[in-house]
Amino acid sequence: MRDQYYEQLDTIVEELVNLTGTVRKAVASSTTALLDADARLAELVIAGDAVIDEETEAIEERALLLLATQQPVATDLRQLVATLRMVTDLQRMGDLSVHVAKVGRMRMPDQAVPPQLHPTIRAMAKVADSMIDAAARIVANRDVVAAARLEDEDDEMDRLRKDLFRTLLSDSWEHGVEPAIDLALLGRYYERIGDHAVSMARRVVYLVTGELS
């Protein structure tokens, strides 16, 4: 019975890592849809959020069932509690990818992002992608050292967002109010994706050490 129990715990971790990969693809696709004004891809991202929600619910149900039937203690309990928090982070990342896709869709057939700011948005998306990928590896390997390094990438995301705001508020901004609002929102969306990746990493630190950072 205990062997089966630990197999179920391992399955939950595997499903969590797989869901991280699904979210990572959604964020990447939403960025491509945004910058390329690709309506078909934007719709795929928006529709795909239902799959993320379904996978989230399945992991939650599995974790709650183990909590109810096995009464885990110590590290096993922390694993299940951390899992429930992390699936929420992933679900919200999926929601944020939908927000990015919807900003792009709203301005189509035009591009929501002026060409001069494509490099900035690509840089934010690249950092977000790296952070999500790192979060998956941290979860899979319980890597506390890598979890600490993720904070540095979060600092880079914050720097990019500040640079974006400086551009929007500069006297040289010539694209009007609506694009400025779109870009302010986009900056916030990518920043929040990074924040959720950091949150996942901190859950792993809690899992391994029992301490909340």
mmCIF file of C-alpha atoms in Angstrom:
data_model
loop_
_atom_site.group_PDB
_atom_site.id
_atom_site.type_symbol
_atom_site.label_atom_id
_atom_site.label_comp_id
_atom_site.label_asym_id
_atom_site.label_seq_id
_atom_site.Cartn_x
_atom_site.Cartn_y
_atom_site.Cartn_z
ATOM 1 C CA MET A 1 0.000 0.000 0.000
ATOM 2 C CA ARG A 2 2.795 2.447 0.869
ATOM 3 C CA ASP A 3 4.556 1.695 -2.423
ATOM 4 C CA GLN A 4 1.354 2.597 -4.252
ATOM 5 C CA TYR A 5 1.050 5.747 -2.149
ATOM 6 C CA TYR A 6 4.551 6.923 -3.107
ATOM 7 C CA GLU A 7 3.890 6.079 -6.740
ATOM 8 C CA GLN A 8 0.852 8.369 -6.560
ATOM 9 C CA LEU A 9 2.980 11.124 -5.044
ATOM 10 C CA ASP A 10 5.521 10.732 -7.857
ATOM 11 C CA THR A 11 2.715 10.832 -10.429
ATOM 12 C CA ILE A 12 1.472 14.117 -9.000
ATOM 13 C CA VAL A 13 4.943 15.653 -9.365
ATOM 14 C CA GLU A 14 5.221 14.358 -12.951
ATOM 15 C CA GLU A 15 1.821 15.820 -13.818
ATOM 16 C CA LEU A 16 2.818 19.128 -12.253
ATOM 17 C CA VAL A 17 5.989 19.269 -14.363
ATOM 18 C CA ASN A 18 4.016 18.351 -17.497
ATOM 19 C CA LEU A 19 1.508 21.101 -16.773
ATOM 20 C CA THR A 20 4.391 23.546 -16.446
ATOM 21 C CA GLY A 21 5.419 22.595 -19.972
ATOM 22 C CA THR A 22 1.902 23.187 -21.256
ATOM 23 C CA VAL A 23 1.833 26.627 -19.664
ATOM 24 C CA ARG A 24 5.254 27.439 -21.093
ATOM 25 C CA LYS A 25 3.989 26.681 -24.607
ATOM 26 C CA ALA A 26 0.899 28.839 -24.031
ATOM 27 C CA VAL A 27 3.014 31.829 -22.989
ATOM 28 C CA ALA A 28 5.313 31.417 -25.997
ATOM 29 C CA SER A 29 2.378 31.073 -28.404
ATOM 30 C CA SER A 30 0.602 34.105 -26.958
ATOM 31 C CA THR A 31 3.731 36.199 -27.543
ATOM 32 C CA THR A 32 3.999 35.032 -31.149
ATOM 33 C CA ALA A 33 0.306 35.764 -31.713
ATOM 34 C CA LEU A 34 0.735 39.215 -30.187
ATOM 35 C CA LEU A 35 3.805 40.283 -32.160
ATOM 36 C CA ASP A 36 2.796 38.667 -35.470
ATOM 37 C CA ALA A 37 -0.881 39.717 -35.235
ATOM 38 C CA ASP A 38 -1.738 36.039 -35.762
ATOM 39 C CA ALA A 39 -5.481 35.706 -35.119
ATOM 40 C CA ARG A 40 -5.560 31.912 -35.524
ATOM 41 C CA LEU A 41 -2.797 31.402 -32.979
ATOM 42 C CA ALA A 42 -4.409 33.847 -30.551
ATOM 43 C CA GLU A 43 -7.644 31.860 -30.687
ATOM 44 C CA LEU A 44 -5.742 28.620 -30.082
ATOM 45 C CA VAL A 45 -4.150 30.085 -26.942
ATOM 46 C CA ILE A 46 -7.505 31.315 -25.669
ATOM 47 C CA ALA A 47 -9.227 27.986 -26.350
ATOM 48 C CA GLY A 48 -6.301 26.057 -24.885
ATOM 49 C CA ASP A 49 -6.814 27.639 -21.480
ATOM 50 C CA ALA A 50 -9.640 25.154 -20.892
ATOM 51 C CA VAL A 51 -7.106 22.312 -21.163
ATOM 52 C CA ILE A 52 -4.881 23.971 -18.550
ATOM 53 C CA ASP A 53 -7.886 24.360 -16.264
ATOM 54 C CA GLU A 54 -8.810 20.692 -16.702
ATOM 55 C CA GLU A 55 -5.270 19.521 -15.964
ATOM 56 C CA THR A 56 -5.145 21.803 -12.934
ATOM 57 C CA GLU A 57 -8.366 20.340 -11.560
ATOM 58 C CA ALA A 58 -7.144 16.780 -12.124
ATOM 59 C CA ILE A 59 -3.935 17.387 -10.152
ATOM 60 C CA GLU A 60 -5.855 19.141 -7.376
ATOM 61 C CA GLU A 61 -8.299 16.232 -7.101
ATOM 62 C CA ARG A 62 -5.477 13.690 -6.941
ATOM 63 C CA ALA A 63 -3.656 15.677 -4.250
ATOM 64 C CA LEU A 64 -6.807 16.213 -2.191
ATOM 65 C CA LEU A 65 -7.666 12.520 -2.410
ATOM 66 C CA LEU A 66 -4.267 11.596 -0.973
ATOM 67 C CA LEU A 67 -4.683 14.175 1.764
ATOM 68 C CA ALA A 68 -8.060 12.741 2.690
ATOM 69 C CA THR A 69 -7.231 9.042 2.493
ATOM 70 C CA GLN A 70 -3.572 8.765 3.516
ATOM 71 C CA GLN A 71 -3.273 11.476 6.200
ATOM 72 C CA PRO A 72 0.338 12.292 5.228
ATOM 73 C CA VAL A 73 2.756 13.920 7.659
ATOM 74 C CA ALA A 74 6.051 15.836 7.476
ATOM 75 C CA THR A 75 7.587 16.012 3.975
ATOM 76 C CA ASP A 76 4.704 14.199 2.268
ATOM 77 C CA LEU A 77 2.236 16.674 3.712
ATOM 78 C CA ARG A 78 4.389 19.586 2.569
ATOM 79 C CA GLN A 79 4.572 18.030 -0.904
ATOM 80 C CA LEU A 80 0.791 17.941 -1.238
ATOM 81 C CA VAL A 81 0.270 21.407 0.237
ATOM 82 C CA ALA A 82 2.962 22.835 -2.054
ATOM 83 C CA THR A 83 1.382 21.082 -5.047
ATOM 84 C CA LEU A 84 -2.007 22.661 -4.381
ATOM 85 C CA ARG A 85 -0.385 26.100 -4.268
ATOM 86 C CA MET A 86 1.739 25.503 -7.360
ATOM 87 C CA VAL A 87 -1.155 24.378 -9.547
ATOM 88 C CA THR A 88 -2.812 27.692 -8.689
ATOM 89 C CA ASP A 89 0.323 29.510 -9.859
ATOM 90 C CA LEU A 90 0.273 27.565 -13.116
ATOM 91 C CA GLN A 91 -3.410 28.190 -13.695
ATOM 92 C CA ARG A 92 -2.847 31.914 -13.267
ATOM 93 C CA MET A 93 0.090 31.837 -15.676
ATOM 94 C CA GLY A 94 -2.222 30.231 -18.199
ATOM 95 C CA ASP A 95 -4.761 32.993 -17.602
ATOM 96 C CA LEU A 96 -2.042 35.607 -18.160
ATOM 97 C CA SER A 97 -1.087 34.029 -21.488
ATOM 98 C CA VAL A 98 -4.733 34.399 -22.497
ATOM 99 C CA HIS A 99 -4.624 38.081 -21.513
ATOM 100 C CA VAL A 100 -1.580 38.575 -23.755
ATOM 101 C CA ALA A 101 -3.331 36.847 -26.670
ATOM 102 C CA LYS A 102 -6.466 38.940 -26.146
ATOM 103 C CA VAL A 103 -4.520 42.206 -26.268
ATOM 104 C CA GLY A 104 -3.150 41.117 -29.620
ATOM 105 C CA ARG A 105 -6.544 39.963 -30.885
ATOM 106 C CA MET A 106 -8.216 43.210 -29.870
ATOM 107 C CA ARG A 107 -5.975 45.274 -32.180
ATOM 108 C CA MET A 108 -5.942 42.885 -35.152
ATOM 109 C CA PRO A 109 -5.408 43.138 -38.067
ATOM 110 C CA ASP A 110 -3.030 45.834 -36.780
ATOM 111 C CA GLN A 111 -0.185 45.019 -34.421
ATOM 112 C CA ALA A 112 -0.750 45.921 -30.780
ATOM 113 C CA VAL A 113 2.968 46.493 -30.201
ATOM 114 C CA PRO A 114 4.824 49.164 -32.220
ATOM 115 C CA PRO A 115 7.843 47.656 -34.013
ATOM 116 C CA GLN A 116 10.292 49.681 -31.919
ATOM 117 C CA LEU A 117 9.112 47.821 -28.796
ATOM 118 C CA HIS A 118 9.139 44.320 -30.249
ATOM 119 C CA PRO A 119 12.654 43.701 -28.839
ATOM 120 C CA THR A 120 11.500 44.679 -25.347
ATOM 121 C CA ILE A 121 8.448 42.401 -25.439
ATOM 122 C CA ARG A 122 10.525 39.575 -26.879
ATOM 123 C CA ALA A 123 13.051 40.056 -24.079
ATOM 124 C CA MET A 124 10.306 39.928 -21.437
ATOM 125 C CA ALA A 125 8.845 36.818 -23.044
ATOM 126 C CA LYS A 126 12.289 35.205 -23.172
ATOM 127 C CA VAL A 127 12.842 35.842 -19.462
ATOM 128 C CA ALA A 128 9.349 34.508 -18.687
ATOM 129 C CA ASP A 129 10.059 31.371 -20.721
ATOM 130 C CA SER A 130 13.365 30.827 -18.940
ATOM 131 C CA MET A 131 11.717 31.283 -15.546
ATOM 132 C CA ILE A 132 8.924 28.816 -16.295
ATOM 133 C CA ASP A 133 11.447 26.276 -17.584
ATOM 134 C CA ALA A 134 13.560 26.761 -14.463
ATOM 135 C CA ALA A 135 10.496 26.337 -12.257
ATOM 136 C CA ALA A 136 9.746 22.989 -13.907
ATOM 137 C CA ARG A 137 13.284 21.739 -13.268
ATOM 138 C CA ILE A 138 13.236 23.048 -9.700
ATOM 139 C CA VAL A 139 10.009 21.158 -9.022
ATOM 140 C CA ALA A 140 11.274 17.961 -10.673
ATOM 141 C CA ASN A 141 14.639 17.986 -8.863
ATOM 142 C CA ARG A 142 13.722 19.787 -5.627
ATOM 143 C CA ASP A 143 16.641 22.090 -6.426
ATOM 144 C CA VAL A 144 16.844 24.716 -3.670
ATOM 145 C CA VAL A 145 19.998 26.293 -5.139
ATOM 146 C CA ALA A 146 18.311 26.839 -8.511
ATOM 147 C CA ALA A 147 15.288 28.250 -6.689
ATOM 148 C CA ALA A 148 17.502 30.968 -5.206
ATOM 149 C CA ARG A 149 18.965 31.783 -8.631
ATOM 150 C CA LEU A 150 15.492 32.314 -10.053
ATOM 151 C CA GLU A 151 15.225 35.487 -7.977
ATOM 152 C CA ASP A 152 17.950 37.010 -10.189
ATOM 153 C CA GLU A 153 15.900 36.409 -13.313
ATOM 154 C CA ASP A 154 12.954 38.046 -11.603
ATOM 155 C CA ASP A 155 15.119 41.130 -11.089
ATOM 156 C CA GLU A 156 15.810 41.168 -14.836
ATOM 157 C CA MET A 157 12.074 41.025 -15.540
ATOM 158 C CA ASP A 158 11.508 43.972 -13.213
ATOM 159 C CA ARG A 159 14.250 45.925 -14.996
ATOM 160 C CA LEU A 160 12.682 45.286 -18.402
ATOM 161 C CA ARG A 161 9.293 46.443 -17.161
ATOM 162 C CA LYS A 162 10.794 49.660 -15.815
ATOM 163 C CA ASP A 163 12.513 50.264 -19.157
ATOM 164 C CA LEU A 164 9.173 49.756 -20.900
ATOM 165 C CA PHE A 165 7.488 52.311 -18.655
ATOM 166 C CA ARG A 166 10.242 54.836 -19.257
ATOM 167 C CA THR A 167 9.607 54.517 -22.987
ATOM 168 C CA LEU A 168 5.847 54.929 -22.575
ATOM 169 C CA LEU A 169 6.279 58.035 -20.420
ATOM 170 C CA SER A 170 8.991 59.672 -22.496
ATOM 171 C CA ASP A 171 8.410 62.815 -24.545
ATOM 172 C CA SER A 172 9.321 60.865 -27.683
ATOM 173 C CA TRP A 173 6.315 58.506 -27.366
ATOM 174 C CA GLU A 174 4.201 59.103 -30.474
ATOM 175 C CA HIS A 175 1.741 56.215 -30.602
ATOM 176 C CA GLY A 176 -1.055 57.604 -28.473
ATOM 177 C CA VAL A 177 -2.899 56.517 -25.357
ATOM 178 C CA GLU A 178 -4.408 53.151 -26.359
ATOM 179 C CA PRO A 179 -1.103 51.510 -27.360
ATOM 180 C CA ALA A 180 0.468 52.879 -24.169
ATOM 181 C CA ILE A 181 -2.286 51.255 -22.098
ATOM 182 C CA ASP A 182 -1.889 47.972 -23.999
ATOM 183 C CA LEU A 183 1.837 47.954 -23.356
ATOM 184 C CA ALA A 184 1.477 48.864 -19.694
ATOM 185 C CA LEU A 185 -0.849 45.880 -19.311
ATOM 186 C CA LEU A 186 1.457 43.594 -21.257
ATOM 187 C CA GLY A 187 4.378 44.571 -19.069
ATOM 188 C CA ARG A 188 2.314 43.716 -16.028
ATOM 189 C CA TYR A 189 1.240 40.365 -17.481
ATOM 190 C CA TYR A 190 4.806 39.222 -18.163
ATOM 191 C CA GLU A 191 5.947 40.444 -14.771
ATOM 192 C CA ARG A 192 3.190 38.469 -13.058
ATOM 193 C CA ILE A 193 4.132 35.327 -14.991
ATOM 194 C CA GLY A 194 7.623 35.706 -13.582
ATOM 195 C CA ASP A 195 6.234 36.284 -10.089
ATOM 196 C CA HIS A 196 4.280 33.029 -10.255
ATOM 197 C CA ALA A 197 7.405 31.139 -11.353
ATOM 198 C CA VAL A 198 9.232 32.562 -8.335
ATOM 199 C CA SER A 199 6.306 31.550 -6.145
ATOM 200 C CA MET A 200 6.634 27.965 -7.382
ATOM 201 C CA ALA A 201 10.342 27.977 -6.590
ATOM 202 C CA ARG A 202 9.646 29.225 -3.079
ATOM 203 C CA ARG A 203 7.171 26.386 -2.584
ATOM 204 C CA VAL A 204 9.978 23.955 -3.379
ATOM 205 C CA VAL A 205 12.184 25.634 -0.762
ATOM 206 C CA TYR A 206 9.331 25.147 1.706
ATOM 207 C CA LEU A 207 8.969 21.529 0.632
ATOM 208 C CA VAL A 208 12.648 20.748 1.162
ATOM 209 C CA THR A 209 13.390 22.853 4.246
ATOM 210 C CA GLY A 210 9.998 23.311 5.864
ATOM 211 C CA GLU A 211 10.664 27.064 5.947
ATOM 212 C CA LEU A 212 8.651 29.740 4.177
ATOM 213 C CA SER A 213 10.874 32.277 2.424
#
